[in-house]
Amino acid sequence: MKNHTRLITGLILLGLVLGLIVGQYLHDPAWTPALGIHAHQHANALAVFNFLGETIFMGLLTMLIIPLIATSVIVGITSVGDFRRLGQLGGWTIIYYLVTMLAAVVTGLIFVTAMRPGAKIAEHQVAQSKELISEGPISPEVFTAKATEGLTGVFEHLVELMIPNNIFQALAEGNTLSVIAFSIFLAVMITLVGNKARILVELSEALFDVLMRMVEFVLWLAPIGVFSLLSVSVAKIGLNVFTESIGMYMITVILGLLFHAFITLPLILFIFTRQNPYRFLYKMRRALMTAFATDSSSATLPVTIECATQQGGVSPRAAGLVLPLGSTVNMDGTALYEAVAVVFLFQAFHIELGFAQIVVIAITATLAAVGAAGIPSAGLVTMVIVVHATNNSLLALDPSSATIPITAIGLIIGVDRILDMIRTTVNVWGDAVGSKLITKLEIARR
Ligand code: ASP
């Protein structure tokens, strides 16, 4: 690793640690007057951090997403060349996404069943959930609409996105899935046209290299960006929530996520590549730290591609095939989180779930995670689909059985941001592992 890369990585880590400390400090109003800081200065600090983190750092990353998706997909697909191989690699990629998401869900279900965090929640807190949902950043109507839309609605929407009526509008609006689908189609046709379209491949390769340079440049701002974003996130919630009754739920989600990230995914990587998975994790650390701070797999995508191809030994071909689609479809962390959260809510409402409901949760949580976009809180919203499906499954067995209201989400909405940081990191790590596996597979079959 070059010296300046090491320096930036060290600084990002420093930004992360300082962000947690300063965020916690800003969260606790009791500290500020004691240090002579007034309320308006406090608010100003948050506004400045928001500007540096969201507007500048995330803005710059977001700016690069669409051109990077287009070029990396075109480079990836056209370099495979042969359609049979492309089909095989694509098939393995989809299988990888689904198997790892299901593995994550099963891990989550085991943790939440064993730890029973819902038992810690008192009756009066459950009764408050309705008010809490109205105070959250997402209106209760959005949740209700999503719940009635159900999985069919989510998949209809995904297909709609995959067939954009106007690709220029999709590009302008930054619809990642539309751009991925169009780029895949375009790349396949470029391969068919052959020599005459070669110029488009060369153009994409050149643009891809230039965009990588742009990402490296933007990464110089990552230490400040990561620091600012984390300060704001932690200031809103505060780390003391871990000591409250909701803390047990958070610890359950986090333990499940850690198990998936440090045991399941490394094991899969080791079995198929015989390489040290933790070394690869270390090489991906800049992307993982960016995911942790931004709460967005999509915004992190430029850094994920940069780390994977420049440091992690992932071929641009595998990166183009796995990472862009993975950033919106493959969400191990979100799938695990949705399963744990739903079981937790039923536990808090004292409703026993049978094996049938657990199976329903496993399947719907996986699919709802596929349907979640790579943006902050997306998983929280698609989670209501899982709640709705579980309620329906209870009613199908016994029409008089108790169910939980959608407003139950009020119980967890306030602490979602912290869990979003960790699940997004696991989402990005899952994508990275997939791209390493596909690199190995394409080398083995060459
Ligand atoms: N924020 C997550 C991501 O971008 C999605 C989620 O909310 O679970 O990967």
Short mmCIF file of C-alpha atoms and ligand atoms in Angstrom, two decimals:
data_model
loop_
_atom_site.label_atom_id
_atom_site.label_comp_id
_atom_site.label_asym_id
_atom_site.label_seq_id
_atom_site.Cartn_x
_atom_site.Cartn_y
_atom_site.Cartn_z
CA MET A 1 0.00 0.00 0.00
CA LYS A 2 1.33 3.42 -0.92
CA ASN A 3 2.32 5.72 1.91
CA HIS A 4 -0.36 8.32 1.26
CA THR A 5 -3.05 5.61 1.15
CA ARG A 6 -1.89 4.45 4.57
CA LEU A 7 -2.00 8.00 5.86
CA ILE A 8 -5.56 8.57 4.64
CA THR A 9 -6.70 5.27 6.09
CA GLY A 10 -5.18 6.16 9.46
CA LEU A 11 -6.83 9.56 9.37
CA ILE A 12 -10.23 8.06 8.52
CA LEU A 13 -9.91 5.79 11.55
CA LEU A 14 -9.03 8.78 13.67
CA GLY A 15 -12.05 10.65 12.26
CA LEU A 16 -14.23 7.72 13.17
CA VAL A 17 -13.04 7.55 16.77
CA LEU A 18 -13.21 11.32 17.26
CA GLY A 19 -16.65 11.39 15.64
CA LEU A 20 -17.96 8.92 18.21
CA ILE A 21 -16.47 10.92 21.08
CA VAL A 22 -17.54 14.37 19.88
CA GLY A 23 -21.00 13.05 18.92
CA GLN A 24 -21.50 11.64 22.39
CA TYR A 25 -20.31 14.90 23.89
CA LEU A 26 -22.73 16.91 21.74
CA HIS A 27 -25.53 14.55 22.63
CA ASP A 28 -25.34 15.18 26.35
CA PRO A 29 -26.70 18.71 26.95
CA ALA A 30 -25.49 18.61 30.58
CA TRP A 31 -21.89 18.82 29.43
CA THR A 32 -22.18 21.84 27.21
CA PRO A 33 -22.96 24.62 29.74
CA ALA A 34 -20.33 23.16 32.06
CA LEU A 35 -17.78 23.82 29.32
CA GLY A 36 -19.14 27.26 28.57
CA ILE A 37 -20.78 26.27 25.31
CA HIS A 38 -24.17 27.84 24.61
CA ALA A 39 -27.14 26.24 22.90
CA HIS A 40 -26.73 28.23 19.68
CA GLN A 41 -23.05 27.28 19.44
CA HIS A 42 -24.07 23.69 19.94
CA ALA A 43 -26.61 23.95 17.10
CA ASN A 44 -24.04 25.72 14.92
CA ALA A 45 -21.54 22.93 15.44
CA LEU A 46 -24.11 20.37 14.31
CA ALA A 47 -25.03 22.49 11.27
CA VAL A 48 -21.35 22.76 10.27
CA PHE A 49 -20.81 19.01 10.68
CA ASN A 50 -23.92 18.34 8.66
CA PHE A 51 -22.65 20.57 5.90
CA LEU A 52 -19.19 18.99 5.86
CA GLY A 53 -20.47 15.44 6.08
CA GLU A 54 -23.67 15.40 4.04
CA THR A 55 -23.27 18.23 1.59
CA ILE A 56 -19.56 17.98 0.85
CA PHE A 57 -18.39 14.43 1.49
CA MET A 58 -21.53 12.46 0.68
CA GLY A 59 -22.29 14.89 -2.13
CA LEU A 60 -18.95 14.17 -3.79
CA LEU A 61 -19.36 10.42 -3.43
CA THR A 62 -22.92 10.52 -4.73
CA MET A 63 -21.71 12.51 -7.74
CA LEU A 64 -19.48 9.59 -8.73
CA ILE A 65 -22.00 6.76 -8.29
CA ILE A 66 -23.80 6.87 -11.63
CA PRO A 67 -20.76 7.19 -13.95
CA LEU A 68 -18.96 4.53 -11.93
CA ILE A 69 -21.85 2.10 -12.17
CA ALA A 70 -22.13 2.57 -15.92
CA THR A 71 -18.41 2.20 -16.63
CA SER A 72 -17.70 -0.63 -14.19
CA VAL A 73 -20.65 -2.70 -15.45
CA ILE A 74 -19.63 -2.16 -19.08
CA VAL A 75 -15.97 -2.97 -18.36
CA GLY A 76 -16.97 -6.02 -16.30
CA ILE A 77 -19.39 -7.55 -18.77
CA THR A 78 -17.57 -6.82 -22.00
CA SER A 79 -14.36 -8.29 -20.62
CA VAL A 80 -16.04 -11.64 -19.98
CA GLY A 81 -16.87 -11.86 -23.67
CA ASP A 82 -18.36 -15.32 -23.84
CA PHE A 83 -22.08 -15.47 -22.98
CA ARG A 84 -22.03 -18.88 -21.40
CA ARG A 85 -19.38 -17.76 -18.96
CA LEU A 86 -21.21 -14.54 -18.33
CA GLY A 87 -24.37 -16.52 -17.55
CA GLN A 88 -22.45 -18.77 -15.18
CA LEU A 89 -20.78 -15.89 -13.35
CA GLY A 90 -24.09 -13.99 -13.18
CA GLY A 91 -25.84 -17.10 -11.89
CA TRP A 92 -23.24 -17.66 -9.16
CA THR A 93 -23.47 -14.01 -8.18
CA ILE A 94 -27.25 -14.23 -7.64
CA ILE A 95 -26.88 -17.52 -5.76
CA TYR A 96 -24.21 -15.94 -3.57
CA TYR A 97 -26.47 -12.95 -2.79
CA LEU A 98 -29.41 -15.14 -1.79
CA VAL A 99 -27.50 -17.78 0.16
CA THR A 100 -25.60 -15.24 2.25
CA MET A 101 -28.71 -13.19 2.94
CA LEU A 102 -30.56 -16.31 4.09
CA ALA A 103 -27.58 -17.29 6.25
CA ALA A 104 -27.68 -13.83 7.81
CA VAL A 105 -31.40 -14.10 8.52
CA VAL A 106 -31.00 -17.51 10.16
CA THR A 107 -28.17 -16.13 12.32
CA GLY A 108 -30.38 -13.22 13.37
CA LEU A 109 -33.28 -15.53 14.19
CA ILE A 110 -31.07 -17.73 16.36
CA PHE A 111 -29.69 -14.74 18.28
CA VAL A 112 -33.07 -13.09 18.86
CA THR A 113 -34.71 -16.32 19.95
CA ALA A 114 -31.89 -17.13 22.35
CA MET A 115 -31.49 -13.63 23.81
CA ARG A 116 -35.18 -12.62 23.90
CA PRO A 117 -34.53 -8.85 24.02
CA GLY A 118 -38.28 -8.16 23.75
CA ALA A 119 -38.77 -9.46 27.29
CA LYS A 120 -36.88 -6.41 28.60
CA ILE A 121 -39.47 -3.96 27.30
CA ALA A 122 -42.06 -2.82 29.84
CA GLU A 123 -45.81 -2.48 29.14
CA HIS A 124 -45.78 1.31 29.34
CA GLN A 125 -42.98 1.49 26.74
CA VAL A 126 -44.99 -0.71 24.39
CA ALA A 127 -47.96 1.60 24.90
CA GLN A 128 -45.79 4.58 23.95
CA SER A 129 -44.73 3.18 20.59
CA LYS A 130 -47.62 4.87 18.80
CA GLU A 131 -46.47 8.34 19.85
CA LEU A 132 -42.84 7.55 19.20
CA ILE A 133 -43.46 6.62 15.58
CA SER A 134 -44.98 10.06 14.94
CA GLU A 135 -41.84 11.72 16.30
CA GLY A 136 -39.53 9.72 14.02
CA PRO A 137 -38.02 10.93 10.76
CA ILE A 138 -40.39 8.84 8.63
CA SER A 139 -44.12 9.47 8.73
CA PRO A 140 -46.43 6.64 9.87
CA GLU A 141 -48.29 6.89 6.52
CA VAL A 142 -45.13 5.81 4.67
CA PHE A 143 -44.97 2.66 6.78
CA THR A 144 -48.64 1.88 6.32
CA ALA A 145 -48.40 2.38 2.54
CA LYS A 146 -45.36 0.10 2.36
CA ALA A 147 -47.08 -2.57 4.45
CA THR A 148 -50.14 -2.67 2.21
CA GLU A 149 -47.96 -2.60 -0.90
CA GLY A 150 -46.38 -5.84 0.34
CA LEU A 151 -43.75 -7.88 -1.42
CA THR A 152 -45.61 -7.81 -4.73
CA GLY A 153 -45.54 -4.03 -4.65
CA VAL A 154 -41.85 -3.99 -3.87
CA PHE A 155 -41.01 -6.32 -6.75
CA GLU A 156 -43.28 -4.46 -9.15
CA HIS A 157 -41.38 -1.33 -8.22
CA LEU A 158 -38.03 -3.07 -8.76
CA VAL A 159 -39.08 -4.20 -12.24
CA GLU A 160 -40.34 -0.70 -13.01
CA LEU A 161 -36.93 0.64 -12.05
CA MET A 162 -35.17 -1.97 -14.15
CA ILE A 163 -37.04 -0.88 -17.26
CA PRO A 164 -36.66 2.89 -17.22
CA ASN A 165 -38.88 4.64 -19.75
CA ASN A 166 -36.27 7.26 -20.19
CA ILE A 167 -32.66 6.40 -19.47
CA PHE A 168 -31.62 10.05 -19.40
CA GLN A 169 -34.18 10.77 -16.72
CA ALA A 170 -32.93 7.74 -14.78
CA LEU A 171 -29.36 8.99 -15.12
CA ALA A 172 -30.36 12.47 -14.05
CA GLU A 173 -32.37 11.22 -11.09
CA GLY A 174 -29.62 8.84 -10.05
CA ASN A 175 -31.75 5.68 -10.15
CA THR A 176 -29.02 3.16 -9.56
CA LEU A 177 -31.02 0.07 -10.46
CA SER A 178 -32.16 1.62 -13.75
CA VAL A 179 -28.60 2.51 -14.68
CA ILE A 180 -27.34 -0.97 -13.74
CA ALA A 181 -30.03 -2.69 -15.83
CA PHE A 182 -29.47 -0.43 -18.82
CA SER A 183 -25.68 -0.81 -18.59
CA ILE A 184 -25.93 -4.61 -18.46
CA PHE A 185 -28.15 -4.59 -21.56
CA LEU A 186 -25.85 -2.16 -23.33
CA ALA A 187 -22.72 -4.13 -22.44
CA VAL A 188 -24.17 -7.40 -23.68
CA MET A 189 -25.04 -5.73 -26.99
CA ILE A 190 -21.60 -4.14 -27.23
CA THR A 191 -20.16 -7.66 -27.01
CA LEU A 192 -22.52 -8.83 -29.78
CA VAL A 193 -21.71 -5.94 -32.10
CA GLY A 194 -18.01 -6.67 -31.62
CA ASN A 195 -15.25 -4.64 -33.22
CA LYS A 196 -17.36 -1.73 -34.34
CA ALA A 197 -18.40 -1.03 -30.76
CA ARG A 198 -14.89 -1.51 -29.37
CA ILE A 199 -14.55 2.24 -28.95
CA LEU A 200 -17.29 2.19 -26.30
CA VAL A 201 -15.34 -0.38 -24.31
CA GLU A 202 -12.15 1.64 -24.54
CA LEU A 203 -14.02 4.77 -23.56
CA SER A 204 -15.53 3.01 -20.54
CA GLU A 205 -12.14 1.62 -19.50
CA ALA A 206 -10.54 5.05 -19.73
CA LEU A 207 -13.40 6.69 -17.88
CA PHE A 208 -13.30 3.99 -15.21
CA ASP A 209 -9.60 4.65 -14.59
CA VAL A 210 -10.19 8.40 -14.38
CA LEU A 211 -13.12 7.91 -12.01
CA MET A 212 -10.93 5.77 -9.77
CA ARG A 213 -8.54 8.70 -9.56
CA MET A 214 -11.45 10.95 -8.65
CA VAL A 215 -12.44 8.57 -5.85
CA GLU A 216 -8.86 8.60 -4.53
CA PHE A 217 -9.00 12.37 -4.54
CA VAL A 218 -12.33 12.50 -2.72
CA LEU A 219 -10.95 10.09 -0.14
CA TRP A 220 -8.64 12.83 1.11
CA LEU A 221 -11.81 14.42 2.49
CA ALA A 222 -13.00 11.18 4.06
CA PRO A 223 -11.42 11.76 7.50
CA ILE A 224 -13.36 15.01 7.94
CA GLY A 225 -16.44 13.59 6.25
CA VAL A 226 -16.50 10.48 8.42
CA PHE A 227 -15.86 12.52 11.55
CA SER A 228 -18.68 14.97 10.76
CA LEU A 229 -21.24 12.35 9.77
CA LEU A 230 -20.58 10.30 12.89
CA SER A 231 -20.70 13.30 15.18
CA VAL A 232 -24.16 14.18 13.88
CA SER A 233 -25.47 10.58 14.03
CA VAL A 234 -24.23 9.96 17.56
CA ALA A 235 -25.29 13.42 18.77
CA LYS A 236 -28.88 12.58 17.77
CA ILE A 237 -29.09 9.30 19.67
CA GLY A 238 -26.25 9.11 22.16
CA LEU A 239 -24.35 5.99 23.09
CA ASN A 240 -26.05 5.76 26.48
CA VAL A 241 -29.04 4.05 24.80
CA PHE A 242 -27.10 0.83 25.19
CA THR A 243 -27.74 0.94 28.93
CA GLU A 244 -31.51 1.38 28.50
CA SER A 245 -33.99 -1.46 28.04
CA ILE A 246 -33.84 -1.07 24.24
CA GLY A 247 -30.07 -1.66 24.58
CA MET A 248 -30.55 -5.42 24.73
CA TYR A 249 -32.30 -5.34 21.36
CA MET A 250 -29.43 -3.30 19.92
CA ILE A 251 -26.86 -5.68 21.35
CA THR A 252 -28.74 -8.65 19.84
CA VAL A 253 -28.70 -7.05 16.37
CA ILE A 254 -25.04 -6.12 16.73
CA LEU A 255 -23.95 -9.57 17.94
CA GLY A 256 -25.78 -11.18 15.03
CA LEU A 257 -24.15 -8.77 12.58
CA LEU A 258 -20.70 -9.37 14.09
CA PHE A 259 -21.18 -13.13 13.86
CA HIS A 260 -22.13 -12.88 10.20
CA ALA A 261 -19.30 -10.47 9.39
CA PHE A 262 -16.52 -12.18 11.33
CA ILE A 263 -17.50 -15.85 11.16
CA THR A 264 -19.95 -16.72 8.38
CA LEU A 265 -18.65 -14.54 5.54
CA PRO A 266 -14.94 -15.18 6.30
CA LEU A 267 -15.66 -18.91 6.45
CA ILE A 268 -17.33 -18.84 3.04
CA LEU A 269 -14.44 -16.82 1.65
CA PHE A 270 -11.85 -19.17 3.13
CA ILE A 271 -13.60 -22.34 1.94
CA PHE A 272 -13.77 -21.13 -1.65
CA THR A 273 -10.52 -19.20 -1.99
CA ARG A 274 -8.20 -20.65 0.68
CA GLN A 275 -7.03 -17.10 1.30
CA ASN A 276 -6.93 -15.30 4.63
CA PRO A 277 -10.36 -13.57 4.82
CA TYR A 278 -9.31 -11.18 7.59
CA ARG A 279 -6.48 -9.86 5.44
CA PHE A 280 -9.05 -9.04 2.80
CA LEU A 281 -11.27 -7.43 5.44
CA TYR A 282 -8.33 -5.28 6.47
CA LYS A 283 -7.79 -4.22 2.86
CA MET A 284 -11.44 -3.23 2.55
CA ARG A 285 -11.37 -1.15 5.73
CA ARG A 286 -11.69 2.26 4.07
CA ALA A 287 -14.90 1.19 2.36
CA LEU A 288 -16.18 -0.34 5.59
CA MET A 289 -15.48 2.80 7.57
CA THR A 290 -17.17 4.91 4.89
CA ALA A 291 -20.23 2.65 5.02
CA PHE A 292 -20.30 2.97 8.81
CA ALA A 293 -20.34 6.75 8.61
CA THR A 294 -22.59 7.29 5.58
CA ASP A 295 -25.30 4.67 6.31
CA SER A 296 -25.52 4.13 2.58
CA SER A 297 -24.21 1.24 0.47
CA SER A 298 -24.86 3.30 -2.67
CA ALA A 299 -22.87 6.33 -1.49
CA THR A 300 -20.08 3.96 -0.43
CA LEU A 301 -20.01 2.16 -3.79
CA PRO A 302 -17.21 4.30 -5.30
CA VAL A 303 -14.99 3.56 -2.30
CA THR A 304 -15.97 -0.14 -2.33
CA ILE A 305 -14.93 -0.46 -5.97
CA GLU A 306 -11.73 1.48 -5.33
CA CYS A 307 -10.69 -0.61 -2.32
CA ALA A 308 -11.66 -3.91 -3.93
CA THR A 309 -9.87 -3.33 -7.23
CA GLN A 310 -6.90 -1.25 -6.09
CA GLN A 311 -6.07 -2.98 -2.80
CA GLY A 312 -8.16 -6.10 -2.39
CA GLY A 313 -7.03 -7.96 -5.50
CA VAL A 314 -10.55 -8.07 -7.00
CA SER A 315 -10.54 -8.02 -10.81
CA PRO A 316 -12.34 -5.07 -12.43
CA ARG A 317 -14.42 -7.73 -14.18
CA ALA A 318 -15.70 -9.24 -10.91
CA ALA A 319 -16.08 -5.80 -9.37
CA GLY A 320 -18.29 -4.67 -12.26
CA LEU A 321 -20.38 -7.82 -12.07
CA VAL A 322 -20.89 -8.00 -8.32
CA LEU A 323 -20.49 -4.61 -6.64
CA PRO A 324 -22.95 -2.21 -8.36
CA LEU A 325 -25.85 -4.68 -8.29
CA GLY A 326 -24.79 -5.85 -4.82
CA SER A 327 -24.99 -2.34 -3.43
CA THR A 328 -28.73 -2.22 -4.03
CA VAL A 329 -29.71 -5.89 -3.94
CA ASN A 330 -27.33 -7.82 -1.68
CA MET A 331 -27.95 -6.73 1.89
CA ASP A 332 -26.94 -9.32 4.44
CA GLY A 333 -26.92 -6.83 7.31
CA THR A 334 -30.36 -5.46 6.46
CA ALA A 335 -31.86 -8.94 6.10
CA LEU A 336 -30.50 -9.96 9.51
CA TYR A 337 -31.65 -6.71 11.09
CA GLU A 338 -35.18 -6.99 9.71
CA ALA A 339 -35.58 -10.54 11.03
CA VAL A 340 -34.30 -9.62 14.51
CA ALA A 341 -36.37 -6.44 14.69
CA VAL A 342 -39.62 -8.14 13.75
CA VAL A 343 -39.21 -11.01 16.21
CA PHE A 344 -38.23 -8.47 18.87
CA LEU A 345 -41.42 -6.47 18.30
CA PHE A 346 -43.59 -9.57 18.62
CA GLN A 347 -41.72 -10.49 21.83
CA ALA A 348 -42.33 -6.98 23.22
CA PHE A 349 -46.06 -7.34 22.48
CA HIS A 350 -46.02 -10.79 24.15
CA ILE A 351 -47.12 -12.64 21.04
CA GLU A 352 -45.66 -16.10 20.60
CA LEU A 353 -44.56 -16.99 17.10
CA GLY A 354 -44.72 -20.53 15.78
CA PHE A 355 -42.42 -22.27 13.31
CA ALA A 356 -44.64 -21.20 10.38
CA GLN A 357 -44.20 -17.50 11.27
CA ILE A 358 -40.44 -17.94 11.67
CA VAL A 359 -40.29 -19.38 8.14
CA VAL A 360 -42.42 -16.48 6.86
CA ILE A 361 -40.05 -14.02 8.56
CA ALA A 362 -36.97 -15.73 7.10
CA ILE A 363 -38.30 -15.55 3.54
CA THR A 364 -39.88 -12.11 3.68
CA ALA A 365 -36.91 -10.52 5.49
CA THR A 366 -34.60 -11.76 2.73
CA LEU A 367 -36.85 -10.42 0.00
CA ALA A 368 -37.58 -7.16 1.81
CA ALA A 369 -33.82 -6.60 2.10
CA VAL A 370 -33.48 -7.15 -1.66
CA GLY A 371 -36.17 -4.52 -2.13
CA ALA A 372 -34.48 -1.99 0.20
CA ALA A 373 -32.48 0.72 -1.54
CA GLY A 374 -28.88 1.38 -0.51
CA ILE A 375 -29.79 4.54 1.35
CA PRO A 376 -30.16 5.42 5.05
CA SER A 377 -33.16 3.85 6.86
CA ALA A 378 -34.33 1.92 3.78
CA GLY A 379 -34.34 -1.31 5.77
CA LEU A 380 -36.49 0.21 8.49
CA VAL A 381 -39.17 1.02 5.93
CA THR A 382 -39.23 -2.34 4.11
CA MET A 383 -39.34 -4.05 7.51
CA VAL A 384 -43.06 -3.31 7.80
CA ILE A 385 -43.62 -5.78 4.97
CA VAL A 386 -42.22 -8.49 7.21
CA VAL A 387 -44.44 -7.37 10.11
CA HIS A 388 -47.48 -7.40 7.84
CA ALA A 389 -46.69 -10.84 6.44
CA THR A 390 -46.16 -12.26 9.93
CA ASN A 391 -49.48 -10.78 11.12
CA ASN A 392 -51.21 -12.36 8.11
CA SER A 393 -49.62 -15.70 8.80
CA LEU A 394 -50.90 -15.60 12.39
CA LEU A 395 -54.39 -14.67 11.22
CA ALA A 396 -54.41 -17.40 8.58
CA LEU A 397 -53.87 -20.01 11.27
CA ASP A 398 -56.29 -18.46 13.73
CA PRO A 399 -58.44 -15.46 12.72
CA SER A 400 -58.83 -14.43 16.37
CA SER A 401 -55.11 -14.35 17.17
CA ALA A 402 -53.45 -11.15 18.37
CA THR A 403 -51.26 -9.20 15.94
CA ILE A 404 -49.06 -6.13 16.27
CA PRO A 405 -49.87 -2.69 14.84
CA ILE A 406 -47.53 -1.08 12.29
CA THR A 407 -47.00 1.69 14.85
CA ALA A 408 -45.05 -0.84 16.95
CA ILE A 409 -42.06 0.33 14.91
CA GLY A 410 -42.11 3.41 17.14
CA LEU A 411 -40.25 1.28 19.70
CA ILE A 412 -37.16 1.00 17.51
CA ILE A 413 -37.29 4.01 15.20
CA GLY A 414 -35.31 6.22 17.59
CA VAL A 415 -32.26 3.96 17.71
CA ASP A 416 -32.32 2.92 14.07
CA ARG A 417 -29.51 5.20 12.93
CA ILE A 418 -26.89 3.45 15.07
CA LEU A 419 -27.97 0.02 13.85
CA ASP A 420 -28.10 1.32 10.29
CA MET A 421 -24.41 2.26 10.53
CA ILE A 422 -23.46 -1.29 11.44
CA ARG A 423 -25.81 -3.14 9.10
CA THR A 424 -24.69 -0.98 6.17
CA THR A 425 -21.07 -1.91 6.94
CA VAL A 426 -22.03 -5.59 6.84
CA ASN A 427 -23.94 -5.02 3.58
CA VAL A 428 -20.81 -3.59 1.97
CA TRP A 429 -18.60 -6.33 3.41
CA GLY A 430 -20.98 -8.93 1.94
CA ASP A 431 -20.65 -7.33 -1.49
CA ALA A 432 -16.87 -7.25 -1.19
CA VAL A 433 -16.67 -10.94 -0.26
CA GLY A 434 -18.87 -11.76 -3.26
CA SER A 435 -16.57 -9.88 -5.62
CA LYS A 436 -13.55 -11.75 -4.24
CA LEU A 437 -15.29 -15.09 -4.75
CA ILE A 438 -16.23 -14.24 -8.32
CA THR A 439 -12.63 -13.13 -8.97
CA LYS A 440 -11.46 -16.56 -7.84
CA LEU A 441 -14.13 -18.31 -9.91
CA GLU A 442 -13.32 -16.49 -13.12
CA ILE A 443 -9.59 -17.13 -12.69
CA ALA A 444 -10.25 -20.82 -11.99
CA ARG A 445 -12.37 -21.18 -15.14
CA ARG A 446 -10.09 -19.28 -17.43
N1 ASP B 1 -28.68 1.83 4.92
C1 ASP B 1 -28.63 0.50 4.37
C2 ASP B 1 -27.71 0.46 3.17
O1 ASP B 1 -27.54 1.46 2.51
C3 ASP B 1 -29.97 -0.03 4.02
C4 ASP B 1 -30.79 -0.20 5.27
O2 ASP B 1 -31.40 0.75 5.73
O3 ASP B 1 -30.77 -1.29 5.85
O4 ASP B 1 -27.13 -0.55 2.89
#
